[in-house]
Coordinates of C-alpha atoms in Angstrom, one line a residue:
Chain A
M1 CA -32.2 -113.5 -25.8
V2 CA -31.9 -112.3 -22.8
L3 CA -34.8 -113.5 -20.0
G4 CA -35.2 -112.9 -16.8
A5 CA -36.3 -116.3 -14.0
L6 CA -38.3 -116.5 -10.5
E7 CA -39.3 -119.0 -9.2
A8 CA -40.9 -117.8 -6.7
G9 CA -41.5 -119.9 -2.9
G10 CA -42.5 -119.3 0.1
T11 CA -39.1 -119.0 1.6
K12 CA -36.8 -117.5 -1.4
M13 CA -36.9 -116.7 -4.2
V14 CA -34.5 -117.9 -6.8
C15 CA -34.1 -115.4 -9.7
A16 CA -32.2 -116.1 -12.8
I17 CA -30.9 -114.9 -16.5
G18 CA -30.3 -116.9 -19.4
N19 CA -31.6 -117.7 -22.5
E20 CA -34.2 -119.6 -24.7
Q21 CA -32.0 -122.7 -25.0
G22 CA -32.2 -123.0 -21.5
E23 CA -29.0 -122.1 -20.3
I24 CA -28.4 -120.3 -17.0
F25 CA -25.6 -117.1 -16.9
E26 CA -26.4 -116.2 -13.7
Q27 CA -28.4 -116.7 -10.8
V28 CA -29.3 -115.3 -6.7
S29 CA -31.7 -116.2 -4.2
I30 CA -33.5 -113.8 -1.5
P31 CA -35.3 -114.4 0.9
T32 CA -39.5 -114.2 0.6
E33 CA -39.5 -112.0 3.2
T34 CA -43.1 -109.5 2.7
P35 CA -43.8 -107.8 -1.2
E36 CA -42.5 -104.4 0.3
I37 CA -39.8 -106.1 1.4
T38 CA -38.6 -108.6 -1.1
V39 CA -39.7 -107.3 -4.4
P40 CA -37.9 -104.3 -5.2
K41 CA -34.7 -106.3 -4.1
M42 CA -35.7 -108.9 -7.4
V43 CA -37.2 -105.4 -9.3
S44 CA -33.4 -104.1 -8.8
Y45 CA -31.5 -107.2 -9.9
F46 CA -33.5 -108.2 -12.9
Q47 CA -33.1 -103.7 -13.8
S48 CA -29.7 -104.2 -13.7
K49 CA -29.6 -107.6 -16.0
K50 CA -32.0 -105.5 -18.8
I51 CA -34.5 -108.5 -19.5
E52 CA -36.9 -108.7 -22.6
S53 CA -38.4 -110.7 -20.7
L54 CA -39.8 -112.8 -17.6
G55 CA -41.5 -115.6 -16.6
I56 CA -42.3 -116.1 -13.2
G57 CA -43.4 -120.0 -11.6
C58 CA -44.9 -119.6 -8.1
F59 CA -46.6 -120.4 -5.0
G60 CA -49.8 -120.9 -4.7
P61 CA -52.3 -120.9 -5.1
V62 CA -52.3 -117.9 -8.0
D63 CA -55.0 -116.7 -10.9
L64 CA -54.3 -118.0 -14.3
N65 CA -57.1 -116.7 -15.8
K66 CA -56.9 -114.0 -18.5
K67 CA -60.1 -113.4 -18.6
S68 CA -59.9 -112.9 -14.4
K69 CA -60.0 -109.0 -12.5
T70 CA -57.2 -110.8 -10.7
Y71 CA -55.2 -112.4 -12.8
G72 CA -51.5 -112.7 -12.3
Y73 CA -51.9 -112.0 -8.1
I74 CA -51.7 -114.8 -5.7
T75 CA -54.9 -115.8 -4.0
S76 CA -55.4 -117.2 -1.0
T77 CA -52.4 -118.6 0.2
P78 CA -51.9 -118.8 4.2
K79 CA -48.2 -116.7 3.6
L80 CA -50.6 -114.2 4.0
A81 CA -48.4 -111.0 3.6
W82 CA -48.5 -112.3 -0.2
A83 CA -52.5 -113.5 -0.3
D84 CA -53.8 -111.2 -2.8
Y85 CA -50.9 -109.8 -4.1
D86 CA -50.8 -108.6 -7.6
I87 CA -47.2 -109.9 -8.4
V88 CA -47.4 -109.8 -12.3
G89 CA -48.5 -106.5 -12.3
A90 CA -46.2 -105.8 -9.7
F91 CA -43.0 -106.4 -12.3
K92 CA -44.5 -105.4 -15.6
K93 CA -45.0 -102.0 -14.1
A94 CA -41.4 -102.5 -12.7
L95 CA -39.1 -103.8 -15.3
S96 CA -41.7 -102.7 -18.5
V97 CA -41.5 -106.1 -20.8
P98 CA -44.0 -109.2 -20.9
V99 CA -44.6 -111.3 -18.0
G100 CA -45.3 -115.1 -18.1
F101 CA -46.8 -116.6 -14.7
D102 CA -48.3 -120.1 -14.4
T103 CA -48.2 -122.3 -10.7
D104 CA -44.3 -123.2 -9.9
V105 CA -44.7 -127.3 -10.7
N106 CA -46.2 -126.1 -14.1
G107 CA -43.2 -124.3 -14.2
S108 CA -41.1 -127.3 -13.6
V109 CA -42.9 -129.9 -16.0
L110 CA -42.6 -126.9 -18.5
G111 CA -38.9 -127.2 -17.7
E112 CA -38.3 -130.9 -17.9
V113 CA -40.8 -131.1 -21.4
T114 CA -38.3 -128.5 -22.9
F115 CA -34.9 -129.0 -22.3
G116 CA -35.3 -132.3 -20.3
Q117 CA -36.3 -135.9 -20.5
G118 CA -40.0 -134.7 -21.4
K119 CA -39.3 -133.5 -24.9
G120 CA -41.4 -134.8 -27.6
K121 CA -44.0 -136.2 -24.8
N122 CA -47.3 -135.2 -25.4
C123 CA -48.4 -135.4 -21.7
V124 CA -46.4 -135.4 -18.5
I125 CA -46.8 -134.9 -15.7
Y126 CA -44.7 -133.9 -13.2
A127 CA -45.5 -134.6 -8.7
T128 CA -43.1 -132.6 -6.2
I129 CA -43.5 -134.4 -2.9
G130 CA -41.7 -132.4 -0.2
T131 CA -43.6 -129.6 2.6
G132 CA -46.2 -130.3 0.6
V133 CA -47.1 -132.1 -2.5
G134 CA -48.3 -130.8 -6.2
V135 CA -48.6 -131.4 -9.4
G136 CA -47.8 -129.9 -12.6
I137 CA -49.3 -131.2 -16.1
C138 CA -47.9 -130.4 -19.9
I139 CA -50.1 -131.5 -22.5
D140 CA -49.0 -130.7 -26.2
G141 CA -47.1 -128.0 -24.6
K142 CA -49.6 -126.0 -23.1
L143 CA -49.3 -126.5 -19.2
L144 CA -52.8 -127.4 -18.1
H145 CA -55.2 -125.2 -16.8
G146 CA -58.9 -125.6 -17.0
M147 CA -61.1 -124.0 -14.5
L148 CA -57.9 -123.5 -12.2
H149 CA -54.6 -125.3 -12.2
P150 CA -54.9 -128.9 -10.9
E151 CA -54.0 -129.3 -7.6
A152 CA -53.7 -132.8 -7.3
G153 CA -51.4 -132.9 -4.0
H154 CA -54.5 -133.4 -2.6
V155 CA -56.8 -135.9 -4.1
L156 CA -58.5 -138.2 -2.4
I157 CA -56.1 -141.1 -1.1
R158 CA -57.6 -144.7 0.8
K159 CA -55.9 -144.9 4.0
R160 CA -54.0 -148.8 4.3
S161 CA -55.5 -150.3 6.8
D162 CA -52.2 -150.6 9.2
D163 CA -52.0 -146.7 9.7
T164 CA -53.8 -145.0 12.2
Y165 CA -52.3 -142.1 11.5
E166 CA -55.4 -139.3 11.1
G167 CA -53.9 -137.1 8.5
R168 CA -52.7 -133.6 8.4
C169 CA -54.9 -131.9 5.9
P170 CA -56.6 -128.9 7.3
Y171 CA -59.6 -129.1 4.5
H172 CA -59.3 -133.1 3.2
K173 CA -57.5 -135.1 6.6
T174 CA -56.0 -137.8 3.9
C175 CA -55.3 -136.7 0.7
L176 CA -52.0 -137.6 -0.5
E177 CA -50.2 -134.8 0.6
G178 CA -52.0 -134.9 4.3
M179 CA -50.9 -138.1 4.5
A180 CA -47.3 -138.5 2.4
A181 CA -45.8 -134.9 2.3
G182 CA -42.9 -134.6 4.8
P183 CA -44.8 -133.0 7.6
A184 CA -47.2 -135.8 7.9
I185 CA -44.2 -138.4 7.7
E186 CA -42.9 -136.8 10.3
E187 CA -45.8 -136.5 12.6
R188 CA -47.1 -140.4 11.9
W189 CA -43.4 -141.4 12.9
G190 CA -42.2 -139.2 15.1
A191 CA -39.1 -137.8 13.5
N192 CA -37.2 -136.4 11.4
A193 CA -37.9 -138.0 7.7
K194 CA -34.3 -137.5 7.1
T195 CA -33.5 -139.5 10.4
L196 CA -36.2 -141.9 9.4
K197 CA -34.3 -143.5 5.8
E198 CA -33.3 -147.2 7.3
R199 CA -36.9 -147.1 9.0
Q200 CA -38.0 -150.1 5.8
E201 CA -41.1 -149.8 6.8
V202 CA -41.4 -145.8 7.0
W203 CA -40.6 -145.8 2.7
D204 CA -42.7 -149.1 2.3
L205 CA -46.3 -146.7 3.5
E206 CA -45.4 -144.1 2.0
A207 CA -44.4 -145.5 -1.0
Y208 CA -47.8 -146.8 -1.3
Y209 CA -49.3 -143.9 -1.1
I210 CA -47.7 -142.2 -3.6
A211 CA -48.4 -145.3 -5.7
Q212 CA -52.2 -144.9 -5.1
A213 CA -51.9 -141.1 -6.4
L214 CA -50.0 -141.8 -9.3
S215 CA -52.3 -145.5 -10.2
N216 CA -55.3 -143.3 -10.4
Y217 CA -52.9 -139.8 -12.5
I218 CA -52.4 -142.7 -15.3
L219 CA -55.8 -143.6 -15.0
T220 CA -57.7 -140.0 -15.6
I221 CA -55.1 -138.3 -17.7
S222 CA -52.9 -141.0 -19.1
P223 CA -49.3 -139.0 -18.9
E224 CA -46.0 -140.5 -21.4
L225 CA -43.9 -139.5 -18.4
I226 CA -44.7 -138.7 -14.5
I227 CA -41.3 -137.1 -13.4
L228 CA -40.8 -136.5 -8.9
G229 CA -38.8 -134.4 -7.2
G230 CA -39.3 -132.5 -4.5
G231 CA -37.5 -133.1 -0.3
V232 CA -38.7 -136.2 0.0
M233 CA -38.0 -137.9 -3.3
H234 CA -34.4 -137.5 -2.2
Q235 CA -34.9 -140.9 -0.4
E236 CA -34.0 -142.4 -3.1
Q237 CA -34.8 -146.4 -2.3
L238 CA -38.4 -144.6 -3.2
F239 CA -38.6 -144.9 -6.4
P240 CA -38.3 -149.0 -6.8
Q241 CA -40.7 -149.1 -4.3
I242 CA -43.8 -147.0 -6.0
R243 CA -42.8 -148.6 -9.5
S244 CA -43.3 -151.7 -7.4
Y245 CA -47.0 -150.4 -6.2
V246 CA -48.2 -148.8 -9.6
K247 CA -47.5 -152.4 -11.0
E248 CA -49.7 -153.8 -7.8
M249 CA -52.3 -151.5 -8.0
L250 CA -53.3 -151.0 -11.9
N251 CA -52.6 -154.7 -12.6
G252 CA -52.3 -155.8 -15.8
Y253 CA -55.4 -153.6 -16.4
L254 CA -53.4 -151.2 -18.8
K255 CA -50.8 -153.1 -21.7
T256 CA -48.5 -150.0 -23.2
E257 CA -45.0 -150.1 -23.7
E258 CA -45.0 -147.3 -21.2
L259 CA -45.8 -149.6 -18.6
E260 CA -44.0 -152.2 -19.1
D261 CA -41.2 -150.2 -18.7
L262 CA -41.7 -148.6 -15.5
E263 CA -38.0 -147.8 -14.9
H264 CA -38.1 -144.9 -17.5
Y265 CA -42.0 -143.9 -17.0
I266 CA -41.7 -143.3 -13.2
V267 CA -38.4 -141.3 -12.7
P268 CA -36.6 -138.5 -11.0
A269 CA -35.9 -135.0 -11.9
S270 CA -33.3 -135.1 -14.5
L271 CA -32.3 -131.3 -14.2
N272 CA -30.1 -130.5 -11.4
D273 CA -32.7 -129.1 -9.4
N274 CA -32.9 -126.7 -12.6
Q275 CA -35.8 -127.9 -13.8
G276 CA -38.0 -125.2 -12.4
I277 CA -35.8 -122.2 -13.2
M278 CA -35.2 -123.8 -16.6
G279 CA -39.1 -123.9 -17.6
C280 CA -39.6 -120.2 -15.9
L281 CA -36.9 -119.6 -18.8
E282 CA -39.7 -120.9 -21.0
L283 CA -42.4 -119.1 -19.2
G284 CA -40.9 -115.9 -20.5
R285 CA -39.3 -116.5 -23.9
R286 CA -43.2 -117.5 -24.2
A287 CA -44.4 -114.7 -23.0
L288 CA -41.6 -112.3 -25.3
C289 CA -42.6 -114.3 -28.1
Q290 CA -46.6 -113.8 -28.0
E291 CA -46.4 -110.4 -27.4
Q292 CA -44.3 -110.0 -30.9
E293 CA -47.6 -111.5 -32.2
Chain B
M1 CA -70.7 -132.2 -46.4
V2 CA -72.5 -135.5 -46.2
L3 CA -71.1 -136.9 -42.7
G4 CA -71.3 -140.7 -42.1
A5 CA -71.2 -141.1 -37.8
L6 CA -70.6 -144.7 -36.0
E7 CA -71.4 -145.3 -32.6
A8 CA -69.5 -148.5 -31.9
G9 CA -71.0 -150.4 -28.4
G10 CA -70.2 -153.6 -27.2
T11 CA -74.7 -154.1 -27.9
K12 CA -75.2 -152.4 -31.3
M13 CA -73.8 -149.8 -33.5
V14 CA -75.7 -147.1 -34.9
C15 CA -74.8 -146.2 -38.1
A16 CA -76.4 -142.3 -38.7
I17 CA -75.8 -139.8 -41.7
G18 CA -75.3 -135.9 -40.7
N19 CA -73.6 -132.7 -41.4
E20 CA -71.1 -130.2 -39.7
Q21 CA -73.3 -128.3 -37.9
G22 CA -74.8 -132.2 -35.9
E23 CA -77.9 -132.3 -37.8
I24 CA -78.5 -136.0 -37.5
F25 CA -80.6 -136.5 -41.3
E26 CA -81.9 -140.2 -40.4
Q27 CA -79.8 -143.8 -37.9
V28 CA -80.0 -146.7 -37.3
S29 CA -78.8 -149.6 -34.9
I30 CA -77.6 -153.2 -36.4
P31 CA -77.1 -154.9 -33.4
T32 CA -73.4 -156.1 -32.6
E33 CA -71.9 -159.7 -33.8
T34 CA -69.0 -160.6 -35.2
P35 CA -67.0 -158.4 -37.4
E36 CA -67.6 -161.0 -40.3
I37 CA -71.2 -160.8 -40.0
T38 CA -72.0 -156.6 -38.8
V39 CA -69.2 -154.6 -40.4
P40 CA -70.4 -155.9 -44.2
K41 CA -73.3 -154.5 -43.2
M42 CA -73.0 -150.6 -41.9
V43 CA -70.5 -150.8 -44.9
S44 CA -73.6 -150.7 -47.3
Y45 CA -76.0 -148.8 -45.6
F46 CA -72.9 -145.6 -45.9
Q47 CA -72.2 -147.0 -49.1
S48 CA -75.5 -146.2 -50.0
K49 CA -75.2 -142.9 -48.4
K50 CA -72.0 -141.3 -50.9
I51 CA -70.6 -139.8 -47.2
E52 CA -67.7 -137.7 -47.8
S53 CA -65.8 -138.9 -44.4
L54 CA -66.8 -141.2 -41.1
G55 CA -66.1 -140.6 -37.7
I56 CA -65.9 -143.7 -35.2
G57 CA -66.3 -143.4 -31.6
C58 CA -65.6 -147.3 -30.1
F59 CA -66.1 -149.3 -27.3
G60 CA -62.5 -149.8 -26.0
P61 CA -59.5 -150.4 -25.3
V62 CA -58.4 -149.1 -28.8
D63 CA -55.2 -147.8 -30.2
L64 CA -55.2 -144.2 -31.1
N65 CA -52.0 -143.7 -31.3
K66 CA -51.6 -143.0 -35.3
K67 CA -47.5 -143.6 -35.0
S68 CA -48.8 -147.5 -33.5
K69 CA -48.7 -150.4 -36.3
T70 CA -51.9 -151.6 -34.9
Y71 CA -54.2 -147.6 -34.6
G72 CA -57.5 -147.8 -35.8
Y73 CA -57.3 -151.5 -33.4
I74 CA -60.0 -152.6 -31.0
T75 CA -57.5 -154.3 -28.9
S76 CA -57.7 -156.6 -25.5
T77 CA -60.9 -155.6 -25.4
P78 CA -63.2 -158.9 -23.6
K79 CA -65.7 -159.5 -26.6
L80 CA -63.6 -161.5 -27.8
A81 CA -64.9 -161.4 -31.8
W82 CA -63.8 -158.0 -32.0
A83 CA -60.3 -158.5 -30.2
D84 CA -57.3 -157.0 -32.6
Y85 CA -60.2 -156.3 -34.6
D86 CA -59.1 -153.5 -37.5
I87 CA -61.9 -151.5 -37.7
V88 CA -60.4 -148.3 -39.1
G89 CA -58.8 -150.4 -41.8
A90 CA -61.9 -152.2 -42.1
F91 CA -64.0 -149.3 -43.3
K92 CA -61.2 -146.7 -45.2
K93 CA -60.7 -150.0 -47.6
A94 CA -64.5 -150.3 -47.8
L95 CA -65.4 -146.5 -48.2
S96 CA -62.6 -145.5 -49.7
V97 CA -63.3 -142.3 -47.8
P98 CA -61.5 -140.8 -44.7
V99 CA -61.8 -142.2 -41.1
G100 CA -61.7 -140.3 -37.9
F101 CA -61.0 -142.7 -34.9
D102 CA -61.8 -142.0 -30.7
T103 CA -63.1 -143.7 -27.4
D104 CA -66.9 -143.5 -27.7
V105 CA -66.7 -141.7 -24.6
N106 CA -64.1 -139.3 -26.0
G107 CA -67.3 -139.1 -29.3
S108 CA -69.9 -138.0 -26.4
V109 CA -67.4 -135.5 -25.5
L110 CA -66.8 -134.1 -28.7
G111 CA -70.6 -134.0 -29.4
E112 CA -70.9 -131.3 -26.0
V113 CA -68.4 -129.3 -26.7
T114 CA -69.0 -129.1 -30.7
F115 CA -72.7 -128.4 -30.2
G116 CA -74.2 -128.6 -26.5
Q117 CA -73.4 -127.0 -23.3
G118 CA -69.5 -127.4 -23.7
K119 CA -69.1 -125.2 -26.3
G120 CA -66.6 -122.5 -25.6
K121 CA -65.3 -124.3 -23.1
N122 CA -61.7 -125.3 -22.4
C123 CA -61.7 -128.0 -20.5
V124 CA -65.3 -130.4 -19.9
I125 CA -65.1 -134.0 -19.2
Y126 CA -67.7 -136.9 -19.4
A127 CA -68.2 -139.7 -17.6
T128 CA -70.8 -142.5 -18.2
I129 CA -72.2 -144.7 -15.6
G130 CA -73.7 -147.9 -16.9
T131 CA -73.0 -151.1 -17.2
G132 CA -69.4 -149.9 -16.7
V133 CA -67.8 -146.5 -16.4
G134 CA -65.8 -144.5 -19.0
V135 CA -64.1 -141.1 -19.4
G136 CA -63.6 -139.1 -22.3
I137 CA -61.0 -135.4 -21.5
C138 CA -61.6 -132.3 -24.2
I139 CA -58.9 -130.3 -23.5
D140 CA -58.7 -126.8 -25.9
G141 CA -60.6 -128.5 -28.8
K142 CA -58.3 -131.8 -28.9
L143 CA -59.7 -135.2 -27.2
L144 CA -57.0 -136.5 -24.0
H145 CA -55.3 -139.5 -25.7
G146 CA -52.3 -139.5 -23.9
M147 CA -50.1 -142.7 -23.7
L148 CA -53.6 -144.5 -24.2
H149 CA -56.8 -142.6 -23.6
P150 CA -58.2 -141.9 -20.0
E151 CA -60.0 -145.5 -18.4
A152 CA -60.4 -143.0 -15.3
G153 CA -63.9 -145.5 -14.3
H154 CA -61.1 -147.4 -12.7
V155 CA -59.6 -144.8 -10.3
L156 CA -59.5 -146.3 -7.6
I157 CA -61.5 -145.6 -4.3
R158 CA -61.9 -146.1 -0.7
K159 CA -64.1 -147.7 -0.1
R160 CA -67.1 -146.7 2.7
S161 CA -67.2 -147.9 6.1
D162 CA -70.2 -149.4 6.2
D163 CA -70.2 -150.9 2.7
T164 CA -69.7 -154.6 2.9
Y165 CA -69.2 -155.1 -0.6
E166 CA -65.9 -156.6 -2.6
G167 CA -66.2 -154.6 -5.5
R168 CA -66.4 -156.6 -8.9
C169 CA -64.1 -155.5 -11.2
P170 CA -61.5 -158.4 -11.7
Y171 CA -58.6 -155.9 -12.0
H172 CA -58.9 -153.8 -9.1
K173 CA -62.0 -155.1 -7.0
T174 CA -62.9 -151.7 -6.1
C175 CA -62.1 -149.1 -8.4
L176 CA -65.0 -147.0 -9.2
E177 CA -66.2 -149.7 -11.8
G178 CA -65.8 -152.4 -9.7
M179 CA -68.3 -150.5 -7.1
A180 CA -70.6 -148.1 -8.7
A181 CA -71.1 -149.0 -12.0
G182 CA -74.4 -151.0 -13.1
P183 CA -73.7 -154.8 -12.2
A184 CA -72.4 -153.3 -9.3
I185 CA -75.4 -151.5 -7.8
E186 CA -77.6 -154.5 -9.0
E187 CA -75.3 -157.4 -7.0
R188 CA -74.7 -155.5 -4.0
W189 CA -77.8 -154.7 -3.4
G190 CA -79.6 -158.3 -5.1
A191 CA -81.6 -156.9 -7.7
N192 CA -81.7 -154.5 -10.8
A193 CA -81.0 -150.8 -10.1
K194 CA -85.0 -149.5 -11.9
T195 CA -86.4 -151.4 -9.4
L196 CA -84.5 -149.6 -6.5
K197 CA -85.2 -146.2 -6.9
E198 CA -86.8 -145.0 -3.6
R199 CA -84.5 -147.0 -1.8
Q200 CA -82.8 -144.2 -0.8
E201 CA -79.5 -145.4 0.6
V202 CA -78.3 -147.5 -2.7
W203 CA -78.1 -143.9 -4.5
D204 CA -76.5 -142.3 -1.2
L205 CA -73.6 -144.7 -1.4
E206 CA -73.8 -144.8 -5.1
A207 CA -73.7 -140.9 -5.2
Y208 CA -70.5 -140.9 -2.4
Y209 CA -68.7 -142.9 -4.9
I210 CA -69.3 -140.9 -7.7
A211 CA -68.3 -137.5 -6.4
Q212 CA -65.1 -138.8 -5.0
A213 CA -64.2 -140.2 -8.0
L214 CA -65.9 -136.8 -8.9
S215 CA -63.5 -134.5 -6.8
N216 CA -60.0 -136.4 -7.4
Y217 CA -60.6 -135.2 -11.2
I218 CA -61.2 -131.7 -10.2
L219 CA -57.9 -131.7 -8.3
T220 CA -56.7 -133.3 -10.8
I221 CA -57.3 -131.7 -14.4
S222 CA -59.0 -128.8 -12.7
P223 CA -62.0 -129.3 -16.1
E224 CA -65.0 -126.9 -16.5
L225 CA -68.0 -128.5 -16.4
I226 CA -68.2 -132.2 -16.0
I227 CA -70.9 -134.1 -17.6
L228 CA -72.3 -137.3 -16.5
G229 CA -74.6 -139.3 -18.7
G230 CA -75.7 -143.4 -18.9
G231 CA -77.8 -145.7 -17.7
V232 CA -77.1 -145.3 -13.7
M233 CA -77.5 -141.5 -14.3
H234 CA -81.1 -141.6 -15.6
Q235 CA -81.8 -141.8 -11.5
E236 CA -82.3 -138.7 -11.8
Q237 CA -81.8 -137.8 -7.8
L238 CA -78.5 -138.9 -8.5
F239 CA -77.0 -135.4 -9.1
P240 CA -78.3 -133.4 -6.4
Q241 CA -76.3 -136.0 -4.0
I242 CA -73.6 -136.1 -5.6
R243 CA -73.3 -132.6 -5.7
S244 CA -73.7 -132.3 -1.6
Y245 CA -70.9 -134.5 -1.7
V246 CA -68.3 -132.9 -4.3
K247 CA -69.1 -129.8 -2.1
E248 CA -68.0 -131.7 1.3
M249 CA -65.2 -133.5 0.2
L250 CA -63.3 -131.2 -1.7
N251 CA -64.7 -129.1 1.9
G252 CA -63.9 -124.9 0.2
Y253 CA -59.7 -125.5 -0.9
L254 CA -60.7 -124.6 -4.0
K255 CA -62.6 -121.8 -4.6
T256 CA -63.7 -120.8 -7.8
E257 CA -66.9 -119.7 -9.5
E258 CA -67.8 -123.1 -11.1
L259 CA -67.6 -124.6 -7.9
E260 CA -69.6 -122.1 -6.2
D261 CA -72.6 -122.8 -8.2
L262 CA -72.0 -126.7 -8.8
E263 CA -75.5 -127.4 -10.0
H264 CA -74.5 -125.5 -13.8
Y265 CA -70.9 -127.5 -13.4
I266 CA -71.9 -131.2 -12.5
V267 CA -74.8 -131.6 -15.1
P268 CA -76.4 -134.4 -17.3
A269 CA -76.0 -134.5 -21.1
S270 CA -77.6 -132.2 -22.8
L271 CA -78.5 -133.5 -26.3
N272 CA -80.8 -136.3 -26.2
D273 CA -78.8 -138.8 -26.1
N274 CA -77.7 -137.9 -29.1
Q275 CA -74.0 -136.7 -27.4
G276 CA -72.1 -140.0 -29.1
I277 CA -73.3 -139.5 -33.1
M278 CA -73.1 -136.0 -32.6
G279 CA -69.1 -136.6 -31.9
C280 CA -68.7 -138.8 -34.2
L281 CA -70.2 -135.6 -37.1
E282 CA -67.2 -133.8 -35.7
L283 CA -64.7 -136.5 -35.7
G284 CA -65.4 -137.4 -39.3
R285 CA -65.7 -133.8 -40.6
R286 CA -62.5 -133.5 -38.3
A287 CA -60.7 -136.7 -40.0
L288 CA -62.2 -134.9 -43.9
C289 CA -60.3 -131.4 -43.1
Q290 CA -57.1 -133.4 -42.5
E291 CA -57.2 -134.8 -44.9
Q292 CA -57.8 -131.9 -47.5
E293 CA -55.6 -129.8 -45.5

């Protein structure tokens, strides 16, 4: 199979060609401008490669409901040029191949479940913590949608009593994204997160909030594995601190093998930052198989 | 089919006979004493009815992992006579029929999805709020297990600033169960919940905590329907208050048809308190079909 993969982000569009084993033959990155400028560039890239199908993992919110009139649209994004844009329709029309479609984070969790450390696991969470917080969930090999798709970056959390920061989510103030995404770290501490590496109190508080959200994910959907990615998680000192707070917060209530071995339960992404684009290859493969059924 | 159903609770065991349409022909209730006393009574009831299979919805925690050596066991329950008890094994041995097994709340959500208002929906949550808080989740017709099973009654929540109550969960203090189950209401207000019906502040605070947990469930797994049962939810004035707080907490961030119509999104159980036992009939039916495959 020659599969196309598109990881559609707010600042860049990563386009790749690969196969059903997750091998990436080549990839290019195109800056995200408007659909009028950016989409034709991607279309001509994919046309020249003679792909059999395309998988798109897209920044959200997106409409994933196949019964909906606006299935395949980017919906109410603050990136206004892309709001209410029929991205699936545009590629289907231009390329005449099957198009698989999901959120970017669902793409990442699918990459890890198909080709990475999530293989063989029935319930896996992927959370990316960067300029925002996104969460993808894969259950029995299927990406979780429900009425929309997970938006678990916005779960409401408890503020720690020593934290006076007000939170910056325009909807929920002190949700996880409002308290712990990169911009919140920078606003709270008045410095770029990368320059704060040595400030222990920064990462202790960050780990506290991430652990709180993870504890609630664990209590709610009981994942077998939690993978953390995104720019903030490049601060690798966070991992042991997050695990330690999760242990403290769950406080022995759940007794499972996984929780006895948190080092292999809460882990960094394993596919050299290719989990997203590899997940898009799998989205493309699935779309092709569905078409052929 | 003649199916047996057992809703195993900490105070009573409800045993019923029914069919695959969810029709209950008869049912009896047996007090929960020790396995030595109670199980033989249930066994002889089911033996006399010539059931073809049995479905058990059981108080937890239970081991649902079919690969585990202790699959089908009640595990670390505070009801010590039942701790580490092989309830599935006991019935399989005595009755020689297939036995389906899950948590009591997963049984309830399965009843609603198979025979009630959850029919045709891909992602449904059932939460029971009574002496404890339990949550069952059904995704694509399958009950969610993950590494264990949902324990979402224990999600950590924010204390409201005017609430001085310390919370009574022995593990998490101020988790949902610790703050909002029946015993917490009684301890906080110093009176039996049933005598507090007219005290608006009691139910306003209760609705606030339940809504907070529901908002996080919605953000995490994006259910298409949320069903609330259990003794506390007999205070029907809670429903409009919970819906109103959920709307306030989500604050317009998620835009879906379901959230535009909260009256049909957050709803009471619909099967005359038979959702649990009807779910057990379906667990029994599934076990029989699996055996025949």
